[in-house]
CSV table of C-alpha atoms and ligand atoms in Angstrom, one decimal:
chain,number,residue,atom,x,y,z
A,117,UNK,CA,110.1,40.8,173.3
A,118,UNK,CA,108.1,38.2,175.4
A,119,UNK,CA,107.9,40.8,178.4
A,120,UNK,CA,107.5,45.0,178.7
A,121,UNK,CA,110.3,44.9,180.5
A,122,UNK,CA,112.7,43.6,178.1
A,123,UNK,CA,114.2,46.2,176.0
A,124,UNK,CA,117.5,46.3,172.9
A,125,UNK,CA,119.4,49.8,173.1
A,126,UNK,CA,121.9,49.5,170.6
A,127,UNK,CA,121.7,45.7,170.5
A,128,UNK,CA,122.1,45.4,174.4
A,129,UNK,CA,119.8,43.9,176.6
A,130,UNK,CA,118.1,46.1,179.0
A,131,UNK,CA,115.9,44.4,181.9
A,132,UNK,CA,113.7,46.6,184.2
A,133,UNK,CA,115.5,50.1,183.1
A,134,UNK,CA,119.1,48.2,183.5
A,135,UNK,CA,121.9,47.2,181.4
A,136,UNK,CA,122.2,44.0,181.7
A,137,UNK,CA,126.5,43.5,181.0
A,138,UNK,CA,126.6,46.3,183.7
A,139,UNK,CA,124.8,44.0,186.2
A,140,UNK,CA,126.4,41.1,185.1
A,141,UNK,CA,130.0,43.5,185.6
A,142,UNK,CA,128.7,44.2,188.9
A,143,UNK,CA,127.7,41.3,190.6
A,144,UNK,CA,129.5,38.6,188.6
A,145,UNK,CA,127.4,36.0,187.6
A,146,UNK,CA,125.7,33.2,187.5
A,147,UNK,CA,123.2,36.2,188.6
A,148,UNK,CA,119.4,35.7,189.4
A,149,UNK,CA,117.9,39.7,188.6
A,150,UNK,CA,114.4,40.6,189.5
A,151,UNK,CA,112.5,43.7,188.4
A,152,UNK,CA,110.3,44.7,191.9
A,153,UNK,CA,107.9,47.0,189.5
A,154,UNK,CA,106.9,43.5,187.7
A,155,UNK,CA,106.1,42.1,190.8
A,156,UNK,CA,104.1,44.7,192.5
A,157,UNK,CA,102.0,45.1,189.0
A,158,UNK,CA,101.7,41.8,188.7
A,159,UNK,CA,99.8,41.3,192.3
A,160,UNK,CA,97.9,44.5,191.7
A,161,UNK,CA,96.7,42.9,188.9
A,162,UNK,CA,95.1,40.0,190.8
A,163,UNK,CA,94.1,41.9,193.9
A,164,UNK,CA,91.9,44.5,191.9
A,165,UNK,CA,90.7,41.9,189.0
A,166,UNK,CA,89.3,39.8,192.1
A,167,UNK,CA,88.2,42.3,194.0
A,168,UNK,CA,86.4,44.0,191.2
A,169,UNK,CA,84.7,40.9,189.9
A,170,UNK,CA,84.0,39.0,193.3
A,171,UNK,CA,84.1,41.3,195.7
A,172,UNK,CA,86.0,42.8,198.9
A,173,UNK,CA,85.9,39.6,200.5
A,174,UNK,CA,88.3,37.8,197.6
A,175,UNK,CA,91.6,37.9,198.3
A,176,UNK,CA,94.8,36.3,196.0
A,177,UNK,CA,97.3,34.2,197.7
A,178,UNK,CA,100.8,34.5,196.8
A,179,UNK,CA,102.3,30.4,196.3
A,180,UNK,CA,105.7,30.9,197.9
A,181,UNK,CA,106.9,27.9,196.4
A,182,UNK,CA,107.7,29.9,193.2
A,183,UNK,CA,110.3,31.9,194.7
A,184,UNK,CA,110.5,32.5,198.4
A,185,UNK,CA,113.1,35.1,200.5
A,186,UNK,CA,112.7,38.0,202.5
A,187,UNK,CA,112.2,41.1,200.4
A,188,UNK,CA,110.2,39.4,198.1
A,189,UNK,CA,107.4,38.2,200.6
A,190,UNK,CA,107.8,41.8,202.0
A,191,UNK,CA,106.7,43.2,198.7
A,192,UNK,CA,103.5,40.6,198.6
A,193,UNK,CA,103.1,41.7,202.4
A,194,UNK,CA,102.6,45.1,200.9
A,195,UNK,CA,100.7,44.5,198.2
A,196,UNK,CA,98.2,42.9,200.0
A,197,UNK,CA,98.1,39.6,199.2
A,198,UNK,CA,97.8,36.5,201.4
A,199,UNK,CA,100.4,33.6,201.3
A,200,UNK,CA,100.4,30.2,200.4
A,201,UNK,CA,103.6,28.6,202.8
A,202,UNK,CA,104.4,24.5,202.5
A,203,UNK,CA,107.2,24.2,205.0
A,204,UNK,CA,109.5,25.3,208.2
A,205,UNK,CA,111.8,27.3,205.4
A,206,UNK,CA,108.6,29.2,204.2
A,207,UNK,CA,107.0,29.7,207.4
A,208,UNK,CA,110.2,31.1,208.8
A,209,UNK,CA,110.7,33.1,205.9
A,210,UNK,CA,107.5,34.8,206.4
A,211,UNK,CA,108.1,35.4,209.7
A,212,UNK,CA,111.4,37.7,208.8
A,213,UNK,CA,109.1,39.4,206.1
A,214,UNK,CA,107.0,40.1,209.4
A,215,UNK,CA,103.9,38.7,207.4
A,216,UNK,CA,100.7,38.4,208.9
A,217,UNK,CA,100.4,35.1,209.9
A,218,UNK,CA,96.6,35.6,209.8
A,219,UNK,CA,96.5,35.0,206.3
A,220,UNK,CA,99.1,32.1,205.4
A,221,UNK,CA,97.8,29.2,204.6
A,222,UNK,CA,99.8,25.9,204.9
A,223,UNK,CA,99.8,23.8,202.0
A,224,UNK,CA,101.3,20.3,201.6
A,225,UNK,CA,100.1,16.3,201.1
A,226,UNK,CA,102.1,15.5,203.6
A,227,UNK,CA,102.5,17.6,206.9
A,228,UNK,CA,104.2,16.0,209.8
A,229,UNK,CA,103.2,16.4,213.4
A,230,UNK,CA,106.2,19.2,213.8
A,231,UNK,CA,105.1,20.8,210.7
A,232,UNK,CA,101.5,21.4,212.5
A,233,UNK,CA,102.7,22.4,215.5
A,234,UNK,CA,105.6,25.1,213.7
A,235,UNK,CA,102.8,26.5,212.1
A,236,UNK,CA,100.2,26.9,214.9
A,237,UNK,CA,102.8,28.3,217.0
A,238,UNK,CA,103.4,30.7,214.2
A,239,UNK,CA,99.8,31.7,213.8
A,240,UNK,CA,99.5,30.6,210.6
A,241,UNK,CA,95.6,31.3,209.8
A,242,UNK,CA,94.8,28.5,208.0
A,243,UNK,CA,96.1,24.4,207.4
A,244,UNK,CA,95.2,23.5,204.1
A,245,UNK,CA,94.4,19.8,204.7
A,246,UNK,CA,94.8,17.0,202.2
A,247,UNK,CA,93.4,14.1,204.0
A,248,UNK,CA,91.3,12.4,206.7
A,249,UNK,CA,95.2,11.5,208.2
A,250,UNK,CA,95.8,15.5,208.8
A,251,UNK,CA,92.7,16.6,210.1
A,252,UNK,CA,92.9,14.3,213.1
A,253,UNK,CA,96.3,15.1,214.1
A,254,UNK,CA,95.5,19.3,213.6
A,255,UNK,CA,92.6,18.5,215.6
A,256,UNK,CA,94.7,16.8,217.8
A,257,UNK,CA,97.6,19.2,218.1
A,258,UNK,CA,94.7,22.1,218.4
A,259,UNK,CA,93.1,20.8,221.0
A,260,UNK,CA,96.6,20.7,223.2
A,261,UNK,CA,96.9,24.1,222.3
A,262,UNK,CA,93.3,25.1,223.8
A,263,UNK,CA,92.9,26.7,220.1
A,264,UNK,CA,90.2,25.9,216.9
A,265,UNK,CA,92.1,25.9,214.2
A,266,UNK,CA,90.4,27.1,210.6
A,267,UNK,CA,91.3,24.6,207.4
A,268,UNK,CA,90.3,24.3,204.2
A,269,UNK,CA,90.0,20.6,202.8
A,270,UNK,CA,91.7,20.0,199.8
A,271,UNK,CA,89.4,18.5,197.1
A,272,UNK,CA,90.2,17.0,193.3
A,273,UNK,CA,87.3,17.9,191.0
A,274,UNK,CA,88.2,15.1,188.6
A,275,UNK,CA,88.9,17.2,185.4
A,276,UNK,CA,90.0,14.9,182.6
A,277,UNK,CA,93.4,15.3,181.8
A,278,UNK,CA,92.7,14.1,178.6
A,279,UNK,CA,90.3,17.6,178.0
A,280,UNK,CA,92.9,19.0,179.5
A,281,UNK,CA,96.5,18.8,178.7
A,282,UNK,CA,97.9,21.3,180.9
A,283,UNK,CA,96.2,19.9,184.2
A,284,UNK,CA,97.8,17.4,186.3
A,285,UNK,CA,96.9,18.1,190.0
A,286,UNK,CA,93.5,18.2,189.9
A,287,UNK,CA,93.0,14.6,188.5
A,288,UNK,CA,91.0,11.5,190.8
A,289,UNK,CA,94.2,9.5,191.2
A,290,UNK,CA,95.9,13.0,192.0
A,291,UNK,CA,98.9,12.8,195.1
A,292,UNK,CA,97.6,15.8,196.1
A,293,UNK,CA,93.5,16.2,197.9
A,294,UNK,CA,90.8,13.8,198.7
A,295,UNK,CA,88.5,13.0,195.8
A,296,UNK,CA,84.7,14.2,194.9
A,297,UNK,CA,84.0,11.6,192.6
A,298,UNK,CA,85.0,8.9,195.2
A,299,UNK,CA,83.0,9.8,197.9
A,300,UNK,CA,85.9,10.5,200.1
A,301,UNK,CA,85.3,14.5,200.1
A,302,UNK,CA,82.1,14.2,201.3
A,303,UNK,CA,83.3,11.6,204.4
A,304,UNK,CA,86.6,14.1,205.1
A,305,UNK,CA,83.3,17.1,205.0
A,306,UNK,CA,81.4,15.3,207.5
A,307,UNK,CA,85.0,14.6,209.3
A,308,UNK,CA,86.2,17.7,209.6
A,309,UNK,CA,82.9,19.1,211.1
A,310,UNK,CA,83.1,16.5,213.8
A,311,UNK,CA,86.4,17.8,214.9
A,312,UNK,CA,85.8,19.9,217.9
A,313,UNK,CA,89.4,21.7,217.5
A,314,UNK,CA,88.8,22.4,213.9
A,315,UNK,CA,87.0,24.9,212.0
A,316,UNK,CA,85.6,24.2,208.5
A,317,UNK,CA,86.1,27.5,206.6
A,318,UNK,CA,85.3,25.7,203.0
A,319,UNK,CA,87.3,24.3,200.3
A,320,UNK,CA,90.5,24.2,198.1
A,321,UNK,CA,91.3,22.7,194.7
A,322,UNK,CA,94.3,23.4,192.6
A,323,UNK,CA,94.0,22.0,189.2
A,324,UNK,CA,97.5,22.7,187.1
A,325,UNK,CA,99.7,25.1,186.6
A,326,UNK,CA,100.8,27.2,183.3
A,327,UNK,CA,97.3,27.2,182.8
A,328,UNK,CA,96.0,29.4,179.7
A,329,UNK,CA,92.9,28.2,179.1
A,330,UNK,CA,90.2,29.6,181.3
A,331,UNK,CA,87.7,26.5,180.9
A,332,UNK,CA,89.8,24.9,183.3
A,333,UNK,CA,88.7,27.2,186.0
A,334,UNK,CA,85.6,27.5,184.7
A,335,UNK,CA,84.8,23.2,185.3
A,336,UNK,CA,86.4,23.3,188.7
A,337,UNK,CA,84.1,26.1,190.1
A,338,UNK,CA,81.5,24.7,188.6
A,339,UNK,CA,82.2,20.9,190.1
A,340,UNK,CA,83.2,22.6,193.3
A,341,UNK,CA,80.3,24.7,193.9
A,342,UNK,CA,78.0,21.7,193.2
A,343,UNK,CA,80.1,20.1,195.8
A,344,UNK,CA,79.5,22.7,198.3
A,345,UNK,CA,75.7,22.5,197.9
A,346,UNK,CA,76.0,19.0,197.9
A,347,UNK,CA,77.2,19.8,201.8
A,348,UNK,CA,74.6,22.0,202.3
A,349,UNK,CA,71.7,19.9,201.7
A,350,UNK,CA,72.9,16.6,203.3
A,351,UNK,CA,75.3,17.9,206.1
A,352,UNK,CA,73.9,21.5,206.5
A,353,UNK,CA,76.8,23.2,206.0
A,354,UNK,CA,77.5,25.9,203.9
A,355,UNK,CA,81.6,26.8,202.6
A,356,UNK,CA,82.5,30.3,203.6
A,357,UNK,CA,85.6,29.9,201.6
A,358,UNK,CA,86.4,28.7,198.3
A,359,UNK,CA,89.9,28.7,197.2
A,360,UNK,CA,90.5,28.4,193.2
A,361,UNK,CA,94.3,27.4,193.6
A,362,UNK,CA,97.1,28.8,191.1
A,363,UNK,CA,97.9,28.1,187.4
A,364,UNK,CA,97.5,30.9,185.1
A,365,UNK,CA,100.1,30.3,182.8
A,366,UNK,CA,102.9,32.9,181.7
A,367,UNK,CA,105.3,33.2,178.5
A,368,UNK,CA,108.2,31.6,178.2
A,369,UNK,CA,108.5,31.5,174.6
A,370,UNK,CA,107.3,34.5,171.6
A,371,UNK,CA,104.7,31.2,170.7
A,372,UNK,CA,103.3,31.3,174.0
A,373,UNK,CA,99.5,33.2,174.0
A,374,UNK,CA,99.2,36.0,176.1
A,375,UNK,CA,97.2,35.9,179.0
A,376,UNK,CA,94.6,38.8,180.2
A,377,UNK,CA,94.7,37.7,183.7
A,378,UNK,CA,91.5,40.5,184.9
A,379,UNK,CA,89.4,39.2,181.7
A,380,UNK,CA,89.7,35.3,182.9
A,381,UNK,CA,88.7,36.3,186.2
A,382,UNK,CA,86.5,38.4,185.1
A,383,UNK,CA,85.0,35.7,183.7
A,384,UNK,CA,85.7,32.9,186.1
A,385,UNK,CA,83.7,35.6,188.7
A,386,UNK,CA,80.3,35.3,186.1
A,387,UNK,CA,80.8,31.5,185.8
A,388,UNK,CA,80.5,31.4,189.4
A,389,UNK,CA,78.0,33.5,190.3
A,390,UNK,CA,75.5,32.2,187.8
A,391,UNK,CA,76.3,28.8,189.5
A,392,UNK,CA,75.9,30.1,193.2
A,393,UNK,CA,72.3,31.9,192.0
A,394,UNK,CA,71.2,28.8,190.3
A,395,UNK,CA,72.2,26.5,193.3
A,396,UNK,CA,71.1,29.2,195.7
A,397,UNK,CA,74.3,29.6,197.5
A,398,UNK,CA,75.5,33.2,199.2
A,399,UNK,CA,78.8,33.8,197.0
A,400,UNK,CA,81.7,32.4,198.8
A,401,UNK,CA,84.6,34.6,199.6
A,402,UNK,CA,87.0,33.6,196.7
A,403,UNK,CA,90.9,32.7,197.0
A,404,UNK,CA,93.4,32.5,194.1
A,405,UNK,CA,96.9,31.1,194.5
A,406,UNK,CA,99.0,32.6,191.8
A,407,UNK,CA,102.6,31.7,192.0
A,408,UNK,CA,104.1,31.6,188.3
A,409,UNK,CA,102.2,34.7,187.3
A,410,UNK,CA,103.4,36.8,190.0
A,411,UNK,CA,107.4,36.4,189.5
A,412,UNK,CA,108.0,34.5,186.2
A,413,UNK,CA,108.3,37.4,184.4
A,414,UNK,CA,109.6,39.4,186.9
A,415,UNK,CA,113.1,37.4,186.6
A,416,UNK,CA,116.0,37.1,184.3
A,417,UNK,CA,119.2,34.8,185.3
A,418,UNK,CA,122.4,36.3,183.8
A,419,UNK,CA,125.7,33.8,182.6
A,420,UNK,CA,128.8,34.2,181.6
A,421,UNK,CA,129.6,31.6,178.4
A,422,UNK,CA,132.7,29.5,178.7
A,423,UNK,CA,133.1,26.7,176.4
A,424,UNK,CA,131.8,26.8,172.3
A,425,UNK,CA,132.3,23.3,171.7
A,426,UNK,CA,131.0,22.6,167.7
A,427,UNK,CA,131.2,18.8,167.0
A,428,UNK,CA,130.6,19.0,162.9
A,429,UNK,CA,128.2,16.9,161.5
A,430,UNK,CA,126.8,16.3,165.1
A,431,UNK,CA,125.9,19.2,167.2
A,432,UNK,CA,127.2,22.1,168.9
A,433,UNK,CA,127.0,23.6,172.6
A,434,UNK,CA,127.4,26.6,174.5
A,435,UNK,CA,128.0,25.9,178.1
A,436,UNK,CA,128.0,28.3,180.9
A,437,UNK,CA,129.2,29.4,184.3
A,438,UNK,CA,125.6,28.0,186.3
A,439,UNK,CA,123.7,25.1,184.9
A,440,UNK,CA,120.9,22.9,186.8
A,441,UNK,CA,121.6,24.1,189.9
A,442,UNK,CA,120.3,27.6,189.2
A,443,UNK,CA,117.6,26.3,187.0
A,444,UNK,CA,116.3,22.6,187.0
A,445,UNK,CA,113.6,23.0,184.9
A,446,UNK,CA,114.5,21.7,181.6
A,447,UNK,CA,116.2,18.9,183.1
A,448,UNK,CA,113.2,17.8,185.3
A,449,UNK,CA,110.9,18.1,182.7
A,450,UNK,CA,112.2,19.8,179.7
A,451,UNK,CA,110.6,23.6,180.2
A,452,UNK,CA,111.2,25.5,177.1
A,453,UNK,CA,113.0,29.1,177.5
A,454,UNK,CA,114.0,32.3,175.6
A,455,UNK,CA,117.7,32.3,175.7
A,456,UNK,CA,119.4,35.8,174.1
A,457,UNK,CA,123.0,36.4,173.6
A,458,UNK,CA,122.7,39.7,176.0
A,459,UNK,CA,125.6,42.2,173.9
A,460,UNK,CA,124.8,40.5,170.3
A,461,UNK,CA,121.4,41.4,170.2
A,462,UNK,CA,121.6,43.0,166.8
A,463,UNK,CA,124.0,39.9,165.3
A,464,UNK,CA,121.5,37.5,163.3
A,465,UNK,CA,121.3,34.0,165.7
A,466,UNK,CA,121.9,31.6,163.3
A,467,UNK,CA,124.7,29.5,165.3
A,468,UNK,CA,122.3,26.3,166.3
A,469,UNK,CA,123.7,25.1,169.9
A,470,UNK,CA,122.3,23.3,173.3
A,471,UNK,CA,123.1,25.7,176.2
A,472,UNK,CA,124.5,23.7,178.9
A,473,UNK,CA,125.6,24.4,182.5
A,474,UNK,CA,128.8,23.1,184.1
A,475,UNK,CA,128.0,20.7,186.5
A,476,UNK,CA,129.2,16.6,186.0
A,477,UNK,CA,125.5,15.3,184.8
A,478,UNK,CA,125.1,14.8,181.3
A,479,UNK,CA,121.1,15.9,181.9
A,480,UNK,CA,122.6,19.3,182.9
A,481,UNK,CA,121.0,21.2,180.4
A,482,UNK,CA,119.3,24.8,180.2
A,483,UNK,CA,117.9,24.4,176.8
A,484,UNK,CA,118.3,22.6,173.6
A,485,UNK,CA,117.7,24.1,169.7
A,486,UNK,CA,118.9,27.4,171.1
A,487,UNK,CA,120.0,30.0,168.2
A,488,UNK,CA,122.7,32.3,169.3
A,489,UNK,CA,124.9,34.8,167.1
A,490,UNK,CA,127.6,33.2,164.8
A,491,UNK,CA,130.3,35.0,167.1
A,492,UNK,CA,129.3,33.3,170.3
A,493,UNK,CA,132.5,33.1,172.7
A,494,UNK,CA,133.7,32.6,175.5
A,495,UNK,CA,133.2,35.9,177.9
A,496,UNK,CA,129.3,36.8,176.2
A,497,UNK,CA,127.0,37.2,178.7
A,498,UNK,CA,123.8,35.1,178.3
A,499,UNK,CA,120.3,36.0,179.6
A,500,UNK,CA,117.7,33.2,180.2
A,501,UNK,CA,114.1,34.4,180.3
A,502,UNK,CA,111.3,34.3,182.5
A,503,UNK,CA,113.1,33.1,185.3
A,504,UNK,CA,111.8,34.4,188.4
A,505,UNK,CA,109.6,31.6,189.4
A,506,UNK,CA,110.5,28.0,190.4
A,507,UNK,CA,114.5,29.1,189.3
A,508,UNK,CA,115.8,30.2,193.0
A,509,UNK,CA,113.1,28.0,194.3
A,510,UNK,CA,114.3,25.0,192.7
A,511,UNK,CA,117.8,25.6,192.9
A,512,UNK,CA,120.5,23.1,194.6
A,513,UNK,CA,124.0,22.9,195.9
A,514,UNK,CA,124.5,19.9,193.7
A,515,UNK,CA,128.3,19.5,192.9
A,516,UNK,CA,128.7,21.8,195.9
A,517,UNK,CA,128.4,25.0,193.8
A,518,UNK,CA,127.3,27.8,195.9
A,519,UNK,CA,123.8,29.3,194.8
A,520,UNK,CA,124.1,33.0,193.1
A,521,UNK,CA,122.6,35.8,194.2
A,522,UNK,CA,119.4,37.3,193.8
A,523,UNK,CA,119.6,41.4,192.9
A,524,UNK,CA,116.6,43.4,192.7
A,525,UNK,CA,116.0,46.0,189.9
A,526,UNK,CA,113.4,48.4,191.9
A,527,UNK,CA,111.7,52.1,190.9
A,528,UNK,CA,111.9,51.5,187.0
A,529,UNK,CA,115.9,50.8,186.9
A,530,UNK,CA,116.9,53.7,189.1
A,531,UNK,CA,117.8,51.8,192.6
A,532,UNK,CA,120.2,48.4,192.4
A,533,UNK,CA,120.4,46.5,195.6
A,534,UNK,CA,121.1,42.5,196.6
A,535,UNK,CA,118.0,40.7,197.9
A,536,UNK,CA,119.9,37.7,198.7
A,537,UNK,CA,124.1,37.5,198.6
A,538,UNK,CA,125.5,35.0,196.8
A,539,UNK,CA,126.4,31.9,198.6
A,540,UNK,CA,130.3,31.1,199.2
A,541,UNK,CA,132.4,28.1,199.3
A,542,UNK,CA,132.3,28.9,203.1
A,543,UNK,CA,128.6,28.6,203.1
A,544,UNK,CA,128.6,25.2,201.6
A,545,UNK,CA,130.8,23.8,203.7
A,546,UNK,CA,128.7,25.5,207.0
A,547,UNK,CA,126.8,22.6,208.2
A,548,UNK,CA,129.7,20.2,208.1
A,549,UNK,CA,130.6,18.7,211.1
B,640,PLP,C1,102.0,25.2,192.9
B,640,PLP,C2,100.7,25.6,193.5
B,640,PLP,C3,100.2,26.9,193.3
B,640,PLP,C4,100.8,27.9,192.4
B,640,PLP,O1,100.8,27.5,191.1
B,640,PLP,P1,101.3,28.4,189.9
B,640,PLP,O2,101.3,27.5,188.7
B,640,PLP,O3,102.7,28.8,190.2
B,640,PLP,O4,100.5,29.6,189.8
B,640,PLP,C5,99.0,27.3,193.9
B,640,PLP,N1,98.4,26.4,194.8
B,640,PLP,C6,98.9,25.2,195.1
B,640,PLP,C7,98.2,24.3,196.0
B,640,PLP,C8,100.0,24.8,194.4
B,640,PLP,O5,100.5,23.5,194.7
């Protein structure tokens, strides 16, 4: 299957050691499951490919946007990772996962004056800045506070997005960062090193996401360490930081390549230390902001099916107890997914359907051209695939259903436990006035 962790016994589908009906029986569903193991080998495998290659000094930053609650950023916490936060929600979140504020960094094109003062009240280490707009008020708000604050300007290297499909954040006319080719980086540079409440650490660029080819990283290093002694030479600064952003891409589908995340860096670490040597710059200490890569694969979401509607000579549909509440993606931009019938694992899937959720949106879909067993009913338990990132992240009260749980699969299937309850009707209806 697309992921070591997915197994058949006797035609049943086992995720993370566990039967997946019997978690399904005991939690009810629509059920979010996450396999902790996954998770912790999936940030060892960043932490030791960077340190290897770059050096102590490199660190990875987990992007808490993927999925963000308390055990999880716990487990990063323990793992040694920084994290990337982009709001109160995160920051707060962190704070219950007693992180060490020391290393968050606080992403966002678009911080507001509260935002920055939450976070330096927090002790968040480091503001990410976009533009010339956020430096001044950090600056500002620093200043107040009798304290320098450390940032890292956001840049956009310019890669062509016509090179590169799969890269959409790291464009000129990007929402996101302050443009090389412009000019504009190096006026924000100059800026920033003005600022007596601010201090410069380096810079940031984040050029995608699902990400498999490595020449991406490989351009934006490159453009970004030219950048840096660009700074050197006519400002006199030199970048103690360079932050590579996130991306690496994961499998959704058996079509989907497979991805040796220590060989890229491994590689990404030569790139860049032939381009420091050549520019004569001291090797920077390197971030990485995997999100995706982290928990994608660590996740599962469990349904119930409900309605087999077949519409001959048109089309058919399987519709289940969540929908795009639980999981947006396909609606937002049509992500593709492994969907498995989880007890008919052994039937051939020959029954063409679109898997639909419940909600009263037409666009409520999980996935279309799904194959599922002949015998598909009412009662099956389906499993959607690589799940655990932007799922729970991304998921809404729309309709006013209550969001399901999140249960956490730990020590290779022995230990069971809820990571997050599932939300009630009461819940829903809390904030009403
Ligand atoms: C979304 C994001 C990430 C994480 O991206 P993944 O594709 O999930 O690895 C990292 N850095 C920034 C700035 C982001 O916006």
């Amino acid at each position: 299957m697309i992921c070591d962790n997915l197994t058949s016994v006797n035609g049943v589908l086992h995720f993370a050691g566990q039967n997946t009906l019997s978690l399904a029986e005991e939690f009810g569903t629509p059920l979010y499951v996450m396999d902790e193991d996954r998770i912790r080998y999936n940030c060892r495998t960043y932490r030791n490919a960077l340190q290897s290659s770059f050096g102590p000094d490199a660190q990875p930053l987990y992007a808490g946007k993927a999925a963000s609650f308390t055990r999880l950023i716990r487990i990063v916490k323990e793992e040694g990772l920084g994290l990337d936060v982009v709001s109160a929600g995160e920051i707060a979140t962190a704070k219950k996962a007693e992180f060490p504020m020391e290393t968050a960094y606080f992403h966002s094109n678009n911080k507001t004056d509260a935002d920055i003062a939450l976070a330096m009240d927090c002790g968040v280490g480091y503001f990410v800045a976009d533009n010339v707009e956020e430096v001044s008020a950090v600056n500002a708000l620093a200043a107040e506070r009798g304290i320098r604050q450390k940032i890292l300007l956001r840049l956009t290297p310019g890669i062509d997005p016509h090179t590169y499909a799969a890269v959409a954040t790291g464009k000129v006319d990007s929402k996101f960062g302050t443009a090389i080719e412009t000019g504009q980086a190096a006026e924000i540079t100059a800026y920033a090193l003005s600022c007596q409440n601010v201090d410069l650490a380096g810079f940031h660029c984040h050029v995608g996401s699902q990400v498999f080819d490595s020449d991406v990283f490989l351009r934006a290093s490159e453009i970004m360490l030219e950048f840096i002694a660009e700074m050197r030479d006519s400002l006199g600064y030199t970048a103690r930081i360079l932050d590579l952003g996130g991306g690496y891409g994961v499998r959704y589908v058996e079509s989907d390549p497979v991805l040796d995340i220590a060989a890229n860096i491994e590689m990404v670490a030569k790139s860049v230390k032939a381009k420091c040597a050549a520019l004569n710059l001291p090797l920077p200490a390197i971030r990485m902001e995997p999100g995706r890569s982290i928990v994608a694969d660590a996740g599962i979401t469990l349904y119930t099916a409900g309605t087999v509607k077949r519409i001959p000579g048109y089309k058919n549909y399987v519709s289940v107890d969540g929908g795009m509440t639980d999981n947006p993606r396909f609606a937002l931009y049509g992500s593709v997914y492994t969907v498995l019938n989880a007890g008919k694992l052994d039937e051939p899937a020959s029954f063409p359907c679109s898997l639909v959720g419940r909600c009263c949106e037409s666009g409520d879909i999980l996935q279309e051209n799904v194959k599922m067993p002949e015998s598909v009913c009412r009662g099956d338990t389906i499993a959607v695939l690589t799940t655990g990132a932007y799922n729970y992240s991304m998921s809404s009260n729309y309709n006013r259903i209550p969001r399901p749980p999140v249960v956490m699969v730990s020590e290779g299937g022995k230990t069971v436990s809820l990571a997050v309850r599932r939300e009630t009707p009461e819940d829903v209806t809390a904030l009403d006035l």
